[in-house]
PDB file of N, CA, C and O in Angstrom:
ATOM      1  N   MET A   1       0.802  -1.191   0.000  1.00  0.00           N
ATOM      2  CA  MET A   1       0.000   0.000   0.000  1.00  0.00           C
ATOM      3  C   MET A   1       0.856   1.272   0.000  1.00  0.00           C
ATOM      4  O   MET A   1       0.329   2.362   0.123  1.00  0.00           O
ATOM      5  N   ASN A   2       2.138   1.126  -0.121  1.00  0.00           N
ATOM      6  CA  ASN A   2       2.995   2.308  -0.169  1.00  0.00           C
ATOM      7  C   ASN A   2       2.664   3.185  -1.363  1.00  0.00           C
ATOM      8  O   ASN A   2       2.736   4.412  -1.266  1.00  0.00           O
ATOM      9  N   VAL A   3       2.325   2.571  -2.499  1.00  0.00           N
ATOM     10  CA  VAL A   3       1.992   3.359  -3.687  1.00  0.00           C
ATOM     11  C   VAL A   3       0.756   4.204  -3.406  1.00  0.00           C
ATOM     12  O   VAL A   3       0.714   5.388  -3.758  1.00  0.00           O
ATOM     13  N   VAL A   4      -0.244   3.629  -2.751  1.00  0.00           N
ATOM     14  CA  VAL A   4      -1.472   4.363  -2.438  1.00  0.00           C
ATOM     15  C   VAL A   4      -1.159   5.551  -1.525  1.00  0.00           C
ATOM     16  O   VAL A   4      -1.605   6.674  -1.775  1.00  0.00           O
ATOM     17  N   HIS A   5      -0.392   5.305  -0.491  1.00  0.00           N
ATOM     18  CA  HIS A   5      -0.033   6.372   0.449  1.00  0.00           C
ATOM     19  C   HIS A   5       0.768   7.471  -0.252  1.00  0.00           C
ATOM     20  O   HIS A   5       0.483   8.664  -0.080  1.00  0.00           O
ATOM     21  N   GLU A   6       1.761   7.087  -1.023  1.00  0.00           N
ATOM     22  CA  GLU A   6       2.597   8.077  -1.709  1.00  0.00           C
ATOM     23  C   GLU A   6       1.802   8.857  -2.751  1.00  0.00           C
ATOM     24  O   GLU A   6       1.989  10.055  -2.913  1.00  0.00           O
ATOM     25  N   ALA A   7       0.908   8.184  -3.457  1.00  0.00           N
ATOM     26  CA  ALA A   7       0.083   8.879  -4.454  1.00  0.00           C
ATOM     27  C   ALA A   7      -0.762   9.949  -3.772  1.00  0.00           C
ATOM     28  O   ALA A   7      -0.866  11.082  -4.256  1.00  0.00           O
ATOM     29  N   SER A   8      -1.348   9.593  -2.641  1.00  0.00           N
ATOM     30  CA  SER A   8      -2.157  10.554  -1.891  1.00  0.00           C
ATOM     31  C   SER A   8      -1.307  11.719  -1.386  1.00  0.00           C
ATOM     32  O   SER A   8      -1.705  12.890  -1.485  1.00  0.00           O
ATOM     33  N   ARG A   9      -0.158  11.410  -0.838  1.00  0.00           N
ATOM     34  CA  ARG A   9       0.724  12.451  -0.299  1.00  0.00           C
ATOM     35  C   ARG A   9       1.165  13.421  -1.398  1.00  0.00           C
ATOM     36  O   ARG A   9       1.086  14.642  -1.238  1.00  0.00           O
ATOM     37  N   ILE A  10       1.588  12.880  -2.529  1.00  0.00           N
ATOM     38  CA  ILE A  10       2.066  13.721  -3.627  1.00  0.00           C
ATOM     39  C   ILE A  10       0.917  14.542  -4.216  1.00  0.00           C
ATOM     40  O   ILE A  10       1.081  15.721  -4.548  1.00  0.00           O
ATOM     41  N   ALA A  11      -0.250  13.919  -4.335  1.00  0.00           N
ATOM     42  CA  ALA A  11      -1.409  14.650  -4.861  1.00  0.00           C
ATOM     43  C   ALA A  11      -1.712  15.865  -4.001  1.00  0.00           C
ATOM     44  O   ALA A  11      -1.981  16.960  -4.516  1.00  0.00           O
ATOM     45  N   SER A  12      -1.648  15.684  -2.692  1.00  0.00           N
ATOM     46  CA  SER A  12      -1.915  16.807  -1.775  1.00  0.00           C
ATOM     47  C   SER A  12      -0.926  17.944  -1.981  1.00  0.00           C
ATOM     48  O   SER A  12      -1.292  19.123  -1.878  1.00  0.00           O
ATOM     49  N   LEU A  13       0.314  17.616  -2.281  1.00  0.00           N
ATOM     50  CA  LEU A  13       1.325  18.649  -2.517  1.00  0.00           C
ATOM     51  C   LEU A  13       1.006  19.506  -3.735  1.00  0.00           C
ATOM     52  O   LEU A  13       1.379  20.671  -3.808  1.00  0.00           O
ATOM     53  N   PHE A  14       0.307  18.905  -4.715  1.00  0.00           N
ATOM     54  CA  PHE A  14       0.024  19.599  -5.970  1.00  0.00           C
ATOM     55  C   PHE A  14      -1.438  20.010  -6.110  1.00  0.00           C
ATOM     56  O   PHE A  14      -1.886  20.381  -7.196  1.00  0.00           O
ATOM     57  N   GLY A  15      -2.185  19.926  -5.011  1.00  0.00           N
ATOM     58  CA  GLY A  15      -3.574  20.363  -5.043  1.00  0.00           C
ATOM     59  C   GLY A  15      -4.496  19.447  -5.824  1.00  0.00           C
ATOM     60  O   GLY A  15      -5.521  19.877  -6.338  1.00  0.00           O
ATOM     61  N   ILE A  16      -4.140  18.187  -5.905  1.00  0.00           N
ATOM     62  CA  ILE A  16      -4.951  17.189  -6.616  1.00  0.00           C
ATOM     63  C   ILE A  16      -5.717  16.370  -5.579  1.00  0.00           C
ATOM     64  O   ILE A  16      -5.224  16.126  -4.470  1.00  0.00           O
ATOM     65  N   ASP A  17      -6.905  15.942  -5.922  1.00  0.00           N
ATOM     66  CA  ASP A  17      -7.755  15.163  -5.016  1.00  0.00           C
ATOM     67  C   ASP A  17      -7.015  13.917  -4.517  1.00  0.00           C
ATOM     68  O   ASP A  17      -6.726  13.005  -5.295  1.00  0.00           O
ATOM     69  N   PRO A  18      -6.701  13.844  -3.220  1.00  0.00           N
ATOM     70  CA  PRO A  18      -5.959  12.704  -2.697  1.00  0.00           C
ATOM     71  C   PRO A  18      -6.717  11.378  -2.808  1.00  0.00           C
ATOM     72  O   PRO A  18      -6.112  10.327  -2.996  1.00  0.00           O
ATOM     73  N   GLU A  19      -8.058  11.429  -2.716  1.00  0.00           N
ATOM     74  CA  GLU A  19      -8.828  10.185  -2.851  1.00  0.00           C
ATOM     75  C   GLU A  19      -8.724   9.625  -4.266  1.00  0.00           C
ATOM     76  O   GLU A  19      -8.619   8.416  -4.455  1.00  0.00           O
ATOM     77  N   LEU A  20      -8.765  10.496  -5.247  1.00  0.00           N
ATOM     78  CA  LEU A  20      -8.594  10.059  -6.633  1.00  0.00           C
ATOM     79  C   LEU A  20      -7.200   9.465  -6.827  1.00  0.00           C
ATOM     80  O   LEU A  20      -7.046   8.425  -7.464  1.00  0.00           O
ATOM     81  N   ALA A  21      -6.214  10.109  -6.247  1.00  0.00           N
ATOM     82  CA  ALA A  21      -4.843   9.600  -6.345  1.00  0.00           C
ATOM     83  C   ALA A  21      -4.720   8.227  -5.686  1.00  0.00           C
ATOM     84  O   ALA A  21      -4.004   7.358  -6.182  1.00  0.00           O
ATOM     85  N   GLU A  22      -5.434   8.007  -4.565  1.00  0.00           N
ATOM     86  CA  GLU A  22      -5.420   6.689  -3.913  1.00  0.00           C
ATOM     87  C   GLU A  22      -6.004   5.629  -4.839  1.00  0.00           C
ATOM     88  O   GLU A  22      -5.481   4.518  -4.930  1.00  0.00           O
ATOM     89  N   GLN A  23      -7.089   5.977  -5.530  1.00  0.00           N
ATOM     90  CA  GLN A  23      -7.700   5.025  -6.466  1.00  0.00           C
ATOM     91  C   GLN A  23      -6.732   4.672  -7.586  1.00  0.00           C
ATOM     92  O   GLN A  23      -6.601   3.511  -7.970  1.00  0.00           O
ATOM     93  N   VAL A  24      -6.046   5.673  -8.101  1.00  0.00           N
ATOM     94  CA  VAL A  24      -5.056   5.442  -9.155  1.00  0.00           C
ATOM     95  C   VAL A  24      -3.921   4.570  -8.613  1.00  0.00           C
ATOM     96  O   VAL A  24      -3.436   3.659  -9.297  1.00  0.00           O
ATOM     97  N   GLY A  25      -3.510   4.819  -7.374  1.00  0.00           N
ATOM     98  CA  GLY A  25      -2.471   4.007  -6.756  1.00  0.00           C
ATOM     99  C   GLY A  25      -2.885   2.550  -6.628  1.00  0.00           C
ATOM    100  O   GLY A  25      -2.087   1.644  -6.854  1.00  0.00           O
ATOM    101  N   LEU A  26      -4.142   2.317  -6.265  1.00  0.00           N
ATOM    102  CA  LEU A  26      -4.643   0.945  -6.186  1.00  0.00           C
ATOM    103  C   LEU A  26      -4.654   0.288  -7.560  1.00  0.00           C
ATOM    104  O   LEU A  26      -4.277  -0.878  -7.707  1.00  0.00           O
ATOM    105  N   LEU A  27      -5.083   1.021  -8.572  1.00  0.00           N
ATOM    106  CA  LEU A  27      -5.080   0.472  -9.925  1.00  0.00           C
ATOM    107  C   LEU A  27      -3.668   0.145 -10.391  1.00  0.00           C
ATOM    108  O   LEU A  27      -3.445  -0.854 -11.081  1.00  0.00           O
ATOM    109  N   HIS A  28      -2.717   0.982  -9.994  1.00  0.00           N
ATOM    110  CA  HIS A  28      -1.333   0.749 -10.389  1.00  0.00           C
ATOM    111  C   HIS A  28      -0.855  -0.628  -9.941  1.00  0.00           C
ATOM    112  O   HIS A  28      -0.130  -1.304 -10.660  1.00  0.00           O
ATOM    113  N   ASP A  29      -1.269  -1.057  -8.775  1.00  0.00           N
ATOM    114  CA  ASP A  29      -0.771  -2.311  -8.211  1.00  0.00           C
ATOM    115  C   ASP A  29      -1.717  -3.493  -8.373  1.00  0.00           C
ATOM    116  O   ASP A  29      -1.445  -4.569  -7.863  1.00  0.00           O
ATOM    117  N   ILE A  30      -2.813  -3.315  -9.091  1.00  0.00           N
ATOM    118  CA  ILE A  30      -3.809  -4.380  -9.163  1.00  0.00           C
ATOM    119  C   ILE A  30      -3.249  -5.685  -9.735  1.00  0.00           C
ATOM    120  O   ILE A  30      -3.626  -6.764  -9.316  1.00  0.00           O
ATOM    121  N   SER A  31      -2.320  -5.587 -10.647  1.00  0.00           N
ATOM    122  CA  SER A  31      -1.779  -6.818 -11.244  1.00  0.00           C
ATOM    123  C   SER A  31      -0.761  -7.502 -10.339  1.00  0.00           C
ATOM    124  O   SER A  31      -0.314  -8.609 -10.644  1.00  0.00           O
ATOM    125  N   ASN A  32      -0.412  -6.889  -9.225  1.00  0.00           N
ATOM    126  CA  ASN A  32       0.517  -7.539  -8.299  1.00  0.00           C
ATOM    127  C   ASN A  32      -0.097  -8.751  -7.607  1.00  0.00           C
ATOM    128  O   ASN A  32       0.610  -9.494  -6.941  1.00  0.00           O
ATOM    129  N   VAL A  33      -1.405  -8.966  -7.772  1.00  0.00           N
ATOM    130  CA  VAL A  33      -2.015 -10.177  -7.214  1.00  0.00           C
ATOM    131  C   VAL A  33      -1.648 -11.396  -8.056  1.00  0.00           C
ATOM    132  O   VAL A  33      -1.818 -12.526  -7.616  1.00  0.00           O
ATOM    133  N   ILE A  34      -1.152 -11.171  -9.259  1.00  0.00           N
ATOM    134  CA  ILE A  34      -0.723 -12.264 -10.136  1.00  0.00           C
ATOM    135  C   ILE A  34       0.645 -12.737  -9.656  1.00  0.00           C
ATOM    136  O   ILE A  34       1.556 -11.927  -9.492  1.00  0.00           O
ATOM    137  N   PRO A  35       0.803 -14.040  -9.428  1.00  0.00           N
ATOM    138  CA  PRO A  35       2.128 -14.536  -9.023  1.00  0.00           C
ATOM    139  C   PRO A  35       3.172 -14.170 -10.071  1.00  0.00           C
ATOM    140  O   PRO A  35       2.920 -14.262 -11.276  1.00  0.00           O
ATOM    141  N   LYS A  36       4.338 -13.733  -9.600  1.00  0.00           N
ATOM    142  CA  LYS A  36       5.358 -13.283 -10.555  1.00  0.00           C
ATOM    143  C   LYS A  36       5.788 -14.408 -11.493  1.00  0.00           C
ATOM    144  O   LYS A  36       6.229 -14.142 -12.599  1.00  0.00           O
ATOM    145  N   THR A  37       5.599 -15.654 -11.089  1.00  0.00           N
ATOM    146  CA  THR A  37       5.937 -16.787 -11.963  1.00  0.00           C
ATOM    147  C   THR A  37       4.976 -16.888 -13.149  1.00  0.00           C
ATOM    148  O   THR A  37       5.293 -17.550 -14.135  1.00  0.00           O
ATOM    149  N   LYS A  38       3.825 -16.223 -13.070  1.00  0.00           N
ATOM    150  CA  LYS A  38       2.838 -16.280 -14.150  1.00  0.00           C
ATOM    151  C   LYS A  38       2.740 -14.989 -14.954  1.00  0.00           C
ATOM    152  O   LYS A  38       2.090 -14.959 -15.997  1.00  0.00           O
ATOM    153  N   MET A  39       3.365 -13.923 -14.458  1.00  0.00           N
ATOM    154  CA  MET A  39       3.229 -12.622 -15.115  1.00  0.00           C
ATOM    155  C   MET A  39       3.705 -12.630 -16.565  1.00  0.00           C
ATOM    156  O   MET A  39       3.029 -12.112 -17.452  1.00  0.00           O
ATOM    157  N   MET A  40       4.858 -13.203 -16.808  1.00  0.00           N
ATOM    158  CA  MET A  40       5.417 -13.172 -18.159  1.00  0.00           C
ATOM    159  C   MET A  40       4.532 -13.959 -19.128  1.00  0.00           C
ATOM    160  O   MET A  40       4.276 -13.500 -20.244  1.00  0.00           O
ATOM    161  N   GLY A  41       4.062 -15.113 -18.694  1.00  0.00           N
ATOM    162  CA  GLY A  41       3.183 -15.907 -19.547  1.00  0.00           C
ATOM    163  C   GLY A  41       1.897 -15.174 -19.876  1.00  0.00           C
ATOM    164  O   GLY A  41       1.418 -15.208 -21.012  1.00  0.00           O
ATOM    165  N   MET A  42       1.327 -14.495 -18.880  1.00  0.00           N
ATOM    166  CA  MET A  42       0.110 -13.723 -19.126  1.00  0.00           C
ATOM    167  C   MET A  42       0.372 -12.584 -20.090  1.00  0.00           C
ATOM    168  O   MET A  42      -0.437 -12.321 -20.979  1.00  0.00           O
ATOM    169  N   ALA A  43       1.504 -11.914 -19.912  1.00  0.00           N
ATOM    170  CA  ALA A  43       1.842 -10.806 -20.803  1.00  0.00           C
ATOM    171  C   ALA A  43       1.980 -11.306 -22.243  1.00  0.00           C
ATOM    172  O   ALA A  43       1.503 -10.661 -23.181  1.00  0.00           O
ATOM    173  N   GLU A  44       2.614 -12.453 -22.411  1.00  0.00           N
ATOM    174  CA  GLU A  44       2.768 -13.014 -23.754  1.00  0.00           C
ATOM    175  C   GLU A  44       1.415 -13.396 -24.346  1.00  0.00           C
ATOM    176  O   GLU A  44       1.150 -13.142 -25.521  1.00  0.00           O
ATOM    177  N   GLU A  45       0.535 -14.000 -23.543  1.00  0.00           N
ATOM    178  CA  GLU A  45      -0.804 -14.370 -24.020  1.00  0.00           C
ATOM    179  C   GLU A  45      -1.606 -13.147 -24.451  1.00  0.00           C
ATOM    180  O   GLU A  45      -2.402 -13.218 -25.384  1.00  0.00           O
ATOM    181  N   LEU A  46      -1.397 -12.034 -23.761  1.00  0.00           N
ATOM    182  CA  LEU A  46      -2.114 -10.796 -24.074  1.00  0.00           C
ATOM    183  C   LEU A  46      -1.430  -9.986 -25.174  1.00  0.00           C
ATOM    184  O   LEU A  46      -1.848  -8.874 -25.486  1.00  0.00           O
ATOM    185  N   LEU A  47      -0.370 -10.550 -25.736  1.00  0.00           N
ATOM    186  CA  LEU A  47       0.391  -9.926 -26.817  1.00  0.00           C
ATOM    187  C   LEU A  47       0.997  -8.583 -26.399  1.00  0.00           C
ATOM    188  O   LEU A  47       1.094  -7.652 -27.193  1.00  0.00           O
ATOM    189  N   ILE A  48       1.401  -8.498 -25.135  1.00  0.00           N
ATOM    190  CA  ILE A  48       2.045  -7.292 -24.625  1.00  0.00           C
ATOM    191  C   ILE A  48       3.511  -7.340 -25.031  1.00  0.00           C
ATOM    192  O   ILE A  48       4.177  -8.361 -24.877  1.00  0.00           O
ATOM    193  N   GLU A  49       4.007  -6.224 -25.562  1.00  0.00           N
ATOM    194  CA  GLU A  49       5.416  -6.145 -25.923  1.00  0.00           C
ATOM    195  C   GLU A  49       6.259  -6.240 -24.653  1.00  0.00           C
ATOM    196  O   GLU A  49       6.040  -5.508 -23.685  1.00  0.00           O
ATOM    197  N   ILE A  50       7.222  -7.147 -24.662  1.00  0.00           N
ATOM    198  CA  ILE A  50       8.069  -7.372 -23.493  1.00  0.00           C
ATOM    199  C   ILE A  50       9.499  -6.968 -23.822  1.00  0.00           C
ATOM    200  O   ILE A  50      10.090  -7.448 -24.787  1.00  0.00           O
ATOM    201  N   LEU A  51      10.024  -6.071 -23.009  1.00  0.00           N
ATOM    202  CA  LEU A  51      11.394  -5.606 -23.187  1.00  0.00           C
ATOM    203  C   LEU A  51      12.385  -6.597 -22.582  1.00  0.00           C
ATOM    204  O   LEU A  51      12.027  -7.390 -21.704  1.00  0.00           O
ATOM    205  N   GLU A  52      13.613  -6.530 -23.030  1.00  0.00           N
ATOM    206  CA  GLU A  52      14.659  -7.410 -22.504  1.00  0.00           C
ATOM    207  C   GLU A  52      14.786  -7.244 -20.987  1.00  0.00           C
ATOM    208  O   GLU A  52      14.939  -8.216 -20.247  1.00  0.00           O
ATOM    209  N   GLU A  53      14.708  -6.003 -20.511  1.00  0.00           N
ATOM    210  CA  GLU A  53      14.811  -5.734 -19.077  1.00  0.00           C
ATOM    211  C   GLU A  53      13.682  -6.403 -18.301  1.00  0.00           C
ATOM    212  O   GLU A  53      13.866  -6.853 -17.169  1.00  0.00           O
ATOM    213  N   GLU A  54      12.501  -6.463 -18.912  1.00  0.00           N
ATOM    214  CA  GLU A  54      11.362  -7.100 -18.252  1.00  0.00           C
ATOM    215  C   GLU A  54      11.548  -8.607 -18.187  1.00  0.00           C
ATOM    216  O   GLU A  54      11.097  -9.251 -17.250  1.00  0.00           O
ATOM    217  N   ARG A  55      12.215  -9.168 -19.171  1.00  0.00           N
ATOM    218  CA  ARG A  55      12.507 -10.602 -19.115  1.00  0.00           C
ATOM    219  C   ARG A  55      13.512 -10.895 -18.004  1.00  0.00           C
ATOM    220  O   ARG A  55      13.449 -11.936 -17.357  1.00  0.00           O
ATOM    221  N   LEU A  56      14.425  -9.962 -17.767  1.00  0.00           N
ATOM    222  CA  LEU A  56      15.410 -10.140 -16.695  1.00  0.00           C
ATOM    223  C   LEU A  56      14.776  -9.942 -15.312  1.00  0.00           C
ATOM    224  O   LEU A  56      15.171 -10.592 -14.344  1.00  0.00           O
ATOM    225  N   PHE A  57      13.823  -9.024 -15.232  1.00  0.00           N
ATOM    226  CA  PHE A  57      13.149  -8.705 -13.971  1.00  0.00           C
ATOM    227  C   PHE A  57      11.637  -8.738 -14.212  1.00  0.00           C
ATOM    228  O   PHE A  57      10.996  -7.689 -14.350  1.00  0.00           O
ATOM    229  N   PRO A  58      11.044  -9.942 -14.283  1.00  0.00           N
ATOM    230  CA  PRO A  58       9.637 -10.097 -14.689  1.00  0.00           C
ATOM    231  C   PRO A  58       8.621  -9.297 -13.867  1.00  0.00           C
ATOM    232  O   PRO A  58       7.567  -8.941 -14.366  1.00  0.00           O
ATOM    233  N   ARG A  59       8.943  -8.988 -12.639  1.00  0.00           N
ATOM    234  CA  ARG A  59       7.993  -8.277 -11.788  1.00  0.00           C
ATOM    235  C   ARG A  59       7.610  -6.909 -12.381  1.00  0.00           C
ATOM    236  O   ARG A  59       6.486  -6.439 -12.195  1.00  0.00           O
ATOM    237  N   ILE A  60       8.515  -6.274 -13.119  1.00  0.00           N
ATOM    238  CA  ILE A  60       8.202  -4.940 -13.628  1.00  0.00           C
ATOM    239  C   ILE A  60       7.178  -4.948 -14.760  1.00  0.00           C
ATOM    240  O   ILE A  60       6.636  -3.901 -15.111  1.00  0.00           O
ATOM    241  N   VAL A  61       6.867  -6.138 -15.298  1.00  0.00           N
ATOM    242  CA  VAL A  61       5.852  -6.203 -16.351  1.00  0.00           C
ATOM    243  C   VAL A  61       4.445  -5.991 -15.767  1.00  0.00           C
ATOM    244  O   VAL A  61       3.491  -5.794 -16.500  1.00  0.00           O
ATOM    245  N   HIS A  62       4.325  -5.953 -14.427  1.00  0.00           N
ATOM    246  CA  HIS A  62       3.008  -5.772 -13.820  1.00  0.00           C
ATOM    247  C   HIS A  62       2.356  -4.462 -14.246  1.00  0.00           C
ATOM    248  O   HIS A  62       1.144  -4.373 -14.333  1.00  0.00           O
ATOM    249  N   GLN A  63       3.144  -3.461 -14.555  1.00  0.00           N
ATOM    250  CA  GLN A  63       2.556  -2.188 -14.977  1.00  0.00           C
ATOM    251  C   GLN A  63       1.845  -2.328 -16.320  1.00  0.00           C
ATOM    252  O   GLN A  63       0.770  -1.766 -16.526  1.00  0.00           O
ATOM    253  N   LYS A  64       2.434  -3.093 -17.211  1.00  0.00           N
ATOM    254  CA  LYS A  64       1.790  -3.304 -18.517  1.00  0.00           C
ATOM    255  C   LYS A  64       0.563  -4.194 -18.369  1.00  0.00           C
ATOM    256  O   LYS A  64      -0.434  -4.000 -19.068  1.00  0.00           O
ATOM    257  N   LEU A  65       0.635  -5.180 -17.477  1.00  0.00           N
ATOM    258  CA  LEU A  65      -0.532  -6.023 -17.231  1.00  0.00           C
ATOM    259  C   LEU A  65      -1.676  -5.188 -16.663  1.00  0.00           C
ATOM    260  O   LEU A  65      -2.828  -5.344 -17.057  1.00  0.00           O
ATOM    261  N   GLN A  66      -1.348  -4.277 -15.756  1.00  0.00           N
ATOM    262  CA  GLN A  66      -2.361  -3.405 -15.173  1.00  0.00           C
ATOM    263  C   GLN A  66      -2.996  -2.537 -16.241  1.00  0.00           C
ATOM    264  O   GLN A  66      -4.213  -2.385 -16.303  1.00  0.00           O
ATOM    265  N   LYS A  67      -2.186  -1.970 -17.103  1.00  0.00           N
ATOM    266  CA  LYS A  67      -2.701  -1.095 -18.160  1.00  0.00           C
ATOM    267  C   LYS A  67      -3.651  -1.866 -19.078  1.00  0.00           C
ATOM    268  O   LYS A  67      -4.730  -1.380 -19.421  1.00  0.00           O
ATOM    269  N   THR A  68      -3.270  -3.067 -19.437  1.00  0.00           N
ATOM    270  CA  THR A  68      -4.109  -3.890 -20.302  1.00  0.00           C
ATOM    271  C   THR A  68      -5.420  -4.239 -19.607  1.00  0.00           C
ATOM    272  O   THR A  68      -6.494  -4.178 -20.207  1.00  0.00           O
ATOM    273  N   TRP A  69      -5.347  -4.598 -18.315  1.00  0.00           N
ATOM    274  CA  TRP A  69      -6.546  -4.908 -17.544  1.00  0.00           C
ATOM    275  C   TRP A  69      -7.470  -3.701 -17.491  1.00  0.00           C
ATOM    276  O   TRP A  69      -8.673  -3.808 -17.706  1.00  0.00           O
ATOM    277  N   GLN A  70      -6.902  -2.536 -17.219  1.00  0.00           N
ATOM    278  CA  GLN A  70      -7.690  -1.313 -17.120  1.00  0.00           C
ATOM    279  C   GLN A  70      -8.372  -0.995 -18.442  1.00  0.00           C
ATOM    280  O   GLN A  70      -9.558  -0.633 -18.463  1.00  0.00           O
ATOM    281  N   GLU A  71      -7.657  -1.122 -19.536  1.00  0.00           N
ATOM    282  CA  GLU A  71      -8.249  -0.834 -20.847  1.00  0.00           C
ATOM    283  C   GLU A  71      -9.409  -1.777 -21.139  1.00  0.00           C
ATOM    284  O   GLU A  71     -10.417  -1.372 -21.722  1.00  0.00           O
ATOM    285  N   LYS A  72      -9.292  -3.033 -20.719  1.00  0.00           N
ATOM    286  CA  LYS A  72     -10.327  -4.014 -20.990  1.00  0.00           C
ATOM    287  C   LYS A  72     -11.552  -3.838 -20.087  1.00  0.00           C
ATOM    288  O   LYS A  72     -12.687  -3.996 -20.527  1.00  0.00           O
ATOM    289  N   HIS A  73     -11.333  -3.488 -18.823  1.00  0.00           N
ATOM    290  CA  HIS A  73     -12.415  -3.498 -17.858  1.00  0.00           C
ATOM    291  C   HIS A  73     -12.955  -2.131 -17.447  1.00  0.00           C
ATOM    292  O   HIS A  73     -14.069  -2.057 -16.926  1.00  0.00           O
ATOM    293  N   LEU A  74     -12.199  -1.073 -17.649  1.00  0.00           N
ATOM    294  CA  LEU A  74     -12.635   0.229 -17.142  1.00  0.00           C
ATOM    295  C   LEU A  74     -12.899   1.269 -18.205  1.00  0.00           C
ATOM    296  O   LEU A  74     -13.458   2.312 -17.913  1.00  0.00           O
ATOM    297  N   GLU A  75     -12.490   1.029 -19.399  1.00  0.00           N
ATOM    298  CA  GLU A  75     -12.697   2.058 -20.416  1.00  0.00           C
ATOM    299  C   GLU A  75     -13.688   1.635 -21.460  1.00  0.00           C
ATOM    300  O   GLU A  75     -14.049   0.544 -21.633  1.00  0.00           O
TER     301      GLU A  75
END
């Protein structure tokens, strides 16, 4: 929940609605519920472009998984 707290704190510094920032922070981490051993396979199934760095550190692909999830379910 550090992302949620930091998003709220930073939003307050810039006069942005902290509750909205908390929601965005939660969305940012929503794909972290996926086990990191499955993240790369899911990204490949979803045809997400995977960088060499992401193959070395698969956990960072969670941001792309989140974006894809959001596009499918929220927009």
